Amino acid sequence: MREFDTDMEIALEARSVTAGYGQQAKVIEALCLGIKSGTFTVLAGPNGSGKSTLLKALAGFLPLTEGAVELQGAPVSSFSAKRLAQLVGILPQGPSAPEGLSVEDLVRQGRYPHRGLFSRWTPQDTHACRAALDLTGLADLAERPLDSLSGGQKQRAWIAMVLAQQTPVLLLDEPTTFLDIAHQVEILSLLRRLVKENGRTVVAVLHDINQAAQYADRLVLLKGGRVKAEGDTRSVVTGEAMDAVFGVRSQVITNPVDGTPLMLLESDL
Ligand code: ADP
Ligand code: MG
């Protein structure tokens, strides 16, 4: 069985990937991107620029028209579905669950790649679920039906499910959407801790460039299915890049709180 080597510099790599859906076959086109191991990378870009499509392609969830996605140098398509799910966890955008599921039921689903067909629930499974509930602040809500939760609580339950999967690579599509500012910060801090303390590799789609600058190591800007800029957050967050990718005028100053780049929009008032 292939073990995950955290010393390898590139965890996941898109090699000239073209992918899409039916009529729209080139949502992302000839896209090349290397995701460094042990880093927190943010994917950002306008609506419809292909962020979710790229994330699904990186997770091996989308058939590619051209190119390849490699996980530690081997094509994702060469891994069994179960092995891939032990290595890469993905939180899709706007996930949905069957009715009547409790928070704990959902989080337990995260253990499926670690379990045999008839194997018993192990202490490791229990521990992983409890840790995921604690990390997302949901321990007290474990018994609650998912349908009875607020949007933010639901979002955290989904994140807990992916955490229970205990994968070295985590791909999260808009994990902070629906969360109030305090819970956004909590999730971003958690992701950063998973990277710095546990050596995980995290890729998250976020809309807030300033949050990306504060919490992530690297930033990838997509536009029209192509990478427009990529690098450490400091080098990517510039007024020119924001104009080129989002068509907004802004100035980037140094955040007095922590020295990270801070984008200020120029209003037309
Ligand atoms: P983003 O996440 O950056 O907003 P997406 O990757 O979701 O962008 O979508 C990029 C393009 O692909 C959009 O034009 C969208 O309409 C199209 N698209 C996304 N998902 C599907 C799908 N399941 N079927 C057909 N087209 C899709
Ligand atoms: Mg999306």
Short mmCIF file of C-alpha atoms and ligand atoms in Angstrom, two decimals:
data_model
loop_
_atom_site.label_atom_id
_atom_site.label_comp_id
_atom_site.label_asym_id
_atom_site.label_seq_id
_atom_site.Cartn_x
_atom_site.Cartn_y
_atom_site.Cartn_z
CA MET A 1 0.00 0.00 0.00
CA ARG A 2 1.30 3.44 -0.87
CA GLU A 3 1.99 5.47 2.26
CA PHE A 4 1.76 9.21 2.30
CA ASP A 5 5.20 10.78 2.32
CA THR A 6 5.00 14.17 4.00
CA ASP A 7 8.57 14.93 2.92
CA MET A 8 7.61 15.06 -0.72
CA GLU A 9 7.58 18.66 -1.79
CA ILE A 10 4.53 18.49 -4.03
CA ALA A 11 1.50 16.71 -2.59
CA LEU A 12 -0.89 17.22 -5.47
CA GLU A 13 -0.22 18.35 -8.98
CA ALA A 14 -2.45 19.29 -11.89
CA ARG A 15 -0.53 18.68 -15.13
CA SER A 16 -2.04 20.58 -17.99
CA VAL A 17 -5.56 19.66 -16.92
CA THR A 18 -8.56 20.37 -19.09
CA ALA A 19 -11.90 19.41 -17.57
CA GLY A 20 -15.55 20.41 -17.57
CA TYR A 21 -19.07 19.10 -17.96
CA GLY A 22 -20.93 17.96 -21.09
CA GLN A 23 -21.28 20.92 -23.43
CA GLN A 24 -18.92 23.01 -21.33
CA ALA A 25 -15.91 20.74 -21.73
CA LYS A 26 -13.24 23.34 -20.99
CA VAL A 27 -14.22 24.92 -17.69
CA ILE A 28 -10.58 24.64 -16.70
CA GLU A 29 -8.10 24.53 -19.51
CA ALA A 30 -4.47 23.39 -19.73
CA LEU A 31 -4.19 24.18 -16.06
CA CYS A 32 -0.90 23.51 -14.29
CA LEU A 33 -0.64 23.79 -10.53
CA GLY A 34 1.51 22.21 -7.84
CA ILE A 35 0.20 22.10 -4.28
CA LYS A 36 3.10 22.05 -1.85
CA SER A 37 3.01 19.58 1.02
CA GLY A 38 2.43 21.05 4.46
CA THR A 39 1.08 24.34 3.20
CA PHE A 40 -2.25 26.14 3.40
CA THR A 41 -3.21 27.23 -0.10
CA VAL A 42 -6.21 29.41 -0.89
CA LEU A 43 -7.94 29.29 -4.26
CA ALA A 44 -9.74 32.50 -5.14
CA GLY A 45 -11.29 34.00 -8.24
CA PRO A 46 -14.55 35.39 -9.60
CA ASN A 47 -17.76 33.36 -9.58
CA GLY A 48 -17.68 30.80 -12.35
CA SER A 49 -13.90 30.93 -12.76
CA GLY A 50 -13.60 27.19 -12.17
CA LYS A 51 -12.57 27.01 -8.50
CA SER A 52 -14.98 24.21 -7.58
CA THR A 53 -14.20 22.39 -10.81
CA LEU A 54 -10.48 22.52 -10.07
CA LEU A 55 -11.01 21.27 -6.52
CA LYS A 56 -13.07 18.32 -7.79
CA ALA A 57 -10.42 17.56 -10.40
CA LEU A 58 -7.70 17.63 -7.71
CA ALA A 59 -9.75 15.18 -5.63
CA GLY A 60 -10.02 12.79 -8.57
CA PHE A 61 -13.79 13.32 -8.69
CA LEU A 62 -14.00 14.63 -12.23
CA PRO A 63 -13.07 12.84 -15.45
CA LEU A 64 -10.42 14.90 -17.23
CA THR A 65 -10.59 15.73 -20.92
CA GLU A 66 -6.83 16.16 -21.03
CA GLY A 67 -3.88 16.08 -18.67
CA ALA A 68 -3.47 14.35 -15.33
CA VAL A 69 -3.73 14.96 -11.61
CA GLU A 70 -0.98 13.36 -9.58
CA LEU A 71 -0.96 12.59 -5.90
CA GLN A 72 2.65 12.25 -4.79
CA GLY A 73 3.74 11.54 -8.33
CA ALA A 74 1.15 8.87 -9.16
CA PRO A 75 -2.03 9.57 -11.14
CA VAL A 76 -5.05 9.88 -8.82
CA SER A 77 -6.81 7.47 -11.17
CA SER A 78 -4.31 4.75 -10.13
CA PHE A 79 -5.52 4.77 -6.52
CA SER A 80 -8.54 2.75 -5.42
CA ALA A 81 -11.48 4.94 -4.33
CA LYS A 82 -10.99 3.82 -0.75
CA ARG A 83 -7.24 4.49 -0.70
CA LEU A 84 -7.79 7.89 -2.29
CA ALA A 85 -10.35 8.70 0.41
CA GLN A 86 -7.78 7.79 3.07
CA LEU A 87 -5.42 10.37 1.61
CA VAL A 88 -7.59 13.19 0.28
CA GLY A 89 -10.70 14.55 2.00
CA ILE A 90 -12.99 16.94 0.14
CA LEU A 91 -15.77 19.19 1.35
CA PRO A 92 -17.79 20.09 -1.73
CA GLN A 93 -19.58 23.41 -2.10
CA GLY A 94 -23.17 23.23 -0.77
CA PRO A 95 -23.14 19.58 0.32
CA SER A 96 -26.42 17.85 1.14
CA ALA A 97 -27.22 14.93 3.43
CA PRO A 98 -30.17 12.53 3.66
CA GLU A 99 -32.97 13.73 5.93
CA GLY A 100 -33.00 12.74 9.59
CA LEU A 101 -29.24 12.40 10.03
CA SER A 102 -27.80 13.62 13.34
CA VAL A 103 -24.56 15.59 13.55
CA GLU A 104 -22.82 12.52 14.93
CA ASP A 105 -24.20 10.28 12.14
CA LEU A 106 -22.75 12.67 9.59
CA VAL A 107 -19.36 12.87 11.28
CA ARG A 108 -19.22 9.07 11.51
CA GLN A 109 -19.57 8.93 7.71
CA GLY A 110 -16.07 10.42 7.60
CA ARG A 111 -14.67 7.12 8.88
CA TYR A 112 -15.82 5.06 5.89
CA PRO A 113 -12.43 4.84 4.11
CA HIS A 114 -10.84 3.46 7.27
CA ARG A 115 -13.34 0.68 7.81
CA GLY A 116 -13.70 -2.78 6.35
CA LEU A 117 -17.04 -4.04 5.06
CA PHE A 118 -17.97 -5.91 8.24
CA SER A 119 -15.48 -4.46 10.67
CA ARG A 120 -16.58 -3.22 14.06
CA TRP A 121 -16.51 0.38 15.11
CA THR A 122 -13.07 0.78 16.69
CA PRO A 123 -11.80 3.03 19.51
CA GLN A 124 -9.83 4.91 16.82
CA ASP A 125 -13.09 5.62 14.97
CA THR A 126 -14.68 6.90 18.19
CA HIS A 127 -11.63 9.00 18.98
CA ALA A 128 -11.45 10.52 15.48
CA CYS A 129 -15.15 11.52 15.60
CA ARG A 130 -14.92 12.96 19.09
CA ALA A 131 -11.82 14.98 18.15
CA ALA A 132 -13.54 16.30 15.01
CA LEU A 133 -16.61 17.36 17.02
CA ASP A 134 -14.41 19.06 19.63
CA LEU A 135 -12.28 20.86 17.05
CA THR A 136 -15.37 22.30 15.38
CA GLY A 137 -17.08 23.16 18.68
CA LEU A 138 -19.97 20.77 18.05
CA ALA A 139 -19.59 18.31 20.94
CA ASP A 140 -22.78 19.60 22.58
CA LEU A 141 -24.77 19.34 19.36
CA ALA A 142 -23.74 15.78 18.44
CA GLU A 143 -27.24 14.33 18.97
CA ARG A 144 -29.08 17.09 17.14
CA PRO A 145 -30.65 16.40 13.74
CA LEU A 146 -28.69 18.17 11.04
CA ASP A 147 -31.92 19.73 9.72
CA SER A 148 -32.43 21.57 13.01
CA LEU A 149 -29.11 23.42 12.88
CA SER A 150 -28.33 26.92 11.65
CA GLY A 151 -26.43 27.30 8.36
CA GLY A 152 -23.18 27.94 10.22
CA GLN A 153 -23.58 24.96 12.55
CA LYS A 154 -24.36 22.73 9.57
CA GLN A 155 -21.27 23.97 7.78
CA ARG A 156 -19.17 23.11 10.82
CA ALA A 157 -20.72 19.63 10.95
CA TRP A 158 -19.59 19.03 7.36
CA ILE A 159 -16.11 20.24 8.20
CA ALA A 160 -16.13 17.86 11.19
CA MET A 161 -17.03 15.00 8.85
CA VAL A 162 -14.01 15.73 6.66
CA LEU A 163 -11.76 16.06 9.74
CA ALA A 164 -12.93 12.66 11.02
CA GLN A 165 -11.62 11.23 7.74
CA GLN A 166 -8.10 12.10 9.03
CA THR A 167 -6.55 12.58 5.60
CA PRO A 168 -3.16 14.21 5.08
CA VAL A 169 -4.69 16.35 2.31
CA LEU A 170 -7.86 18.41 2.81
CA LEU A 171 -9.70 20.19 -0.01
CA LEU A 172 -12.43 22.53 1.21
CA ASP A 173 -14.81 24.44 -1.04
CA GLU A 174 -15.88 27.66 0.67
CA PRO A 175 -15.64 26.29 4.22
CA THR A 176 -16.37 29.69 5.77
CA THR A 177 -19.49 30.55 3.77
CA PHE A 178 -22.52 30.94 6.09
CA LEU A 179 -20.31 31.41 9.14
CA ASP A 180 -20.35 34.55 11.25
CA ILE A 181 -17.01 36.32 11.61
CA ALA A 182 -16.06 34.59 14.87
CA HIS A 183 -16.69 31.15 13.42
CA GLN A 184 -14.88 32.09 10.20
CA VAL A 185 -11.82 32.95 12.24
CA GLU A 186 -12.19 29.76 14.26
CA ILE A 187 -12.23 27.58 11.12
CA LEU A 188 -9.35 29.47 9.49
CA SER A 189 -7.27 29.16 12.68
CA LEU A 190 -8.11 25.48 12.84
CA LEU A 191 -7.00 24.96 9.24
CA ARG A 192 -3.77 26.79 9.91
CA ARG A 193 -3.14 24.68 13.01
CA LEU A 194 -3.75 21.48 11.03
CA VAL A 195 -1.05 22.63 8.63
CA LYS A 196 1.49 23.99 11.13
CA GLU A 197 1.07 21.44 13.92
CA ASN A 198 -0.02 18.30 12.08
CA GLY A 199 1.75 18.84 8.76
CA ARG A 200 -1.46 18.54 6.77
CA THR A 201 -1.84 20.01 3.32
CA VAL A 202 -4.92 22.23 3.01
CA VAL A 203 -6.45 23.79 -0.09
CA ALA A 204 -9.50 25.98 0.54
CA VAL A 205 -11.64 28.10 -1.75
CA LEU A 206 -12.21 31.46 -0.05
CA HIS A 207 -13.62 34.76 -1.24
CA ASP A 208 -11.98 37.01 1.31
CA ILE A 209 -8.52 37.93 0.01
CA ASN A 210 -7.55 39.59 3.28
CA GLN A 211 -8.38 36.47 5.25
CA ALA A 212 -6.35 34.46 2.74
CA ALA A 213 -3.43 36.85 3.29
CA GLN A 214 -3.71 36.49 7.05
CA TYR A 215 -4.13 32.73 7.33
CA ALA A 216 -2.77 31.03 4.22
CA ASP A 217 0.77 30.47 2.96
CA ARG A 218 -0.03 30.49 -0.71
CA LEU A 219 -2.64 32.02 -2.96
CA VAL A 220 -3.80 30.88 -6.38
CA LEU A 221 -5.96 33.26 -8.41
CA LEU A 222 -8.13 31.75 -11.12
CA LYS A 223 -9.88 33.50 -13.96
CA GLY A 224 -11.68 31.90 -16.87
CA GLY A 225 -10.43 28.44 -15.90
CA ARG A 226 -6.76 29.43 -15.89
CA VAL A 227 -4.27 30.32 -13.19
CA LYS A 228 -3.66 34.08 -13.37
CA ALA A 229 -1.33 34.36 -10.41
CA GLU A 230 0.18 31.96 -7.93
CA GLY A 231 2.72 32.16 -5.15
CA ASP A 232 3.12 33.13 -1.52
CA THR A 233 0.31 35.40 -0.40
CA ARG A 234 2.59 38.41 -0.04
CA SER A 235 3.66 38.31 -3.68
CA VAL A 236 0.19 37.59 -5.08
CA VAL A 237 -1.91 40.17 -3.22
CA THR A 238 -1.18 43.26 -5.32
CA GLY A 239 -3.43 45.98 -6.70
CA GLU A 240 -2.58 44.91 -10.26
CA ALA A 241 -3.51 41.27 -9.64
CA MET A 242 -6.82 42.25 -8.00
CA ASP A 243 -7.64 44.46 -10.96
CA ALA A 244 -6.65 41.80 -13.50
CA VAL A 245 -8.60 39.01 -11.81
CA PHE A 246 -11.60 40.74 -10.21
CA GLY A 247 -11.70 44.02 -12.13
CA VAL A 248 -11.65 46.06 -8.93
CA ARG A 249 -9.49 49.03 -8.08
CA SER A 250 -7.73 48.71 -4.77
CA GLN A 251 -4.68 49.63 -2.81
CA VAL A 252 -2.68 47.11 -0.88
CA ILE A 253 -1.15 48.28 2.37
CA THR A 254 0.59 46.45 5.18
CA ASN A 255 -1.82 45.23 7.82
CA PRO A 256 -0.71 47.04 11.01
CA VAL A 257 -1.88 44.09 13.11
CA ASP A 258 0.29 41.35 11.64
CA GLY A 259 2.26 42.74 8.70
CA THR A 260 0.31 40.79 6.04
CA PRO A 261 -0.92 42.49 2.85
CA LEU A 262 -4.27 44.20 3.33
CA MET A 263 -6.39 45.03 0.29
CA LEU A 264 -8.46 48.20 0.54
CA LEU A 265 -11.05 48.76 -2.16
CA GLU A 266 -11.19 52.16 -3.79
CA SER A 267 -14.77 53.31 -3.55
CA ASP A 268 -16.26 55.49 -6.30
CA LEU A 269 -18.22 57.65 -3.88
P1 ADP B 1 -16.60 28.62 -9.25
O1 ADP B 1 -16.50 27.57 -8.20
O2 ADP B 1 -15.32 29.35 -9.49
O3 ADP B 1 -17.71 29.58 -9.02
P2 ADP B 1 -17.38 26.41 -10.97
O4 ADP B 1 -16.19 25.54 -11.09
O5 ADP B 1 -18.46 25.97 -10.05
O6 ADP B 1 -16.90 27.89 -10.65
O7 ADP B 1 -18.07 26.60 -12.37
C1 ADP B 1 -17.39 27.02 -13.52
C2 ADP B 1 -18.30 26.87 -14.72
O8 ADP B 1 -18.69 25.50 -14.87
C3 ADP B 1 -19.59 27.67 -14.62
O9 ADP B 1 -19.82 28.24 -15.87
C4 ADP B 1 -20.64 26.65 -14.29
O10 ADP B 1 -21.87 26.99 -14.87
C5 ADP B 1 -20.10 25.39 -14.91
N1 ADP B 1 -20.50 24.22 -14.12
C6 ADP B 1 -20.17 23.99 -12.82
N2 ADP B 1 -20.69 22.82 -12.39
C7 ADP B 1 -21.38 22.29 -13.43
C8 ADP B 1 -22.13 21.08 -13.62
N3 ADP B 1 -22.29 20.19 -12.63
N4 ADP B 1 -22.69 20.89 -14.84
C9 ADP B 1 -22.53 21.78 -15.84
N5 ADP B 1 -21.82 22.93 -15.73
C10 ADP B 1 -21.25 23.19 -14.55
MG MG B 2 -17.56 27.24 -6.50
#
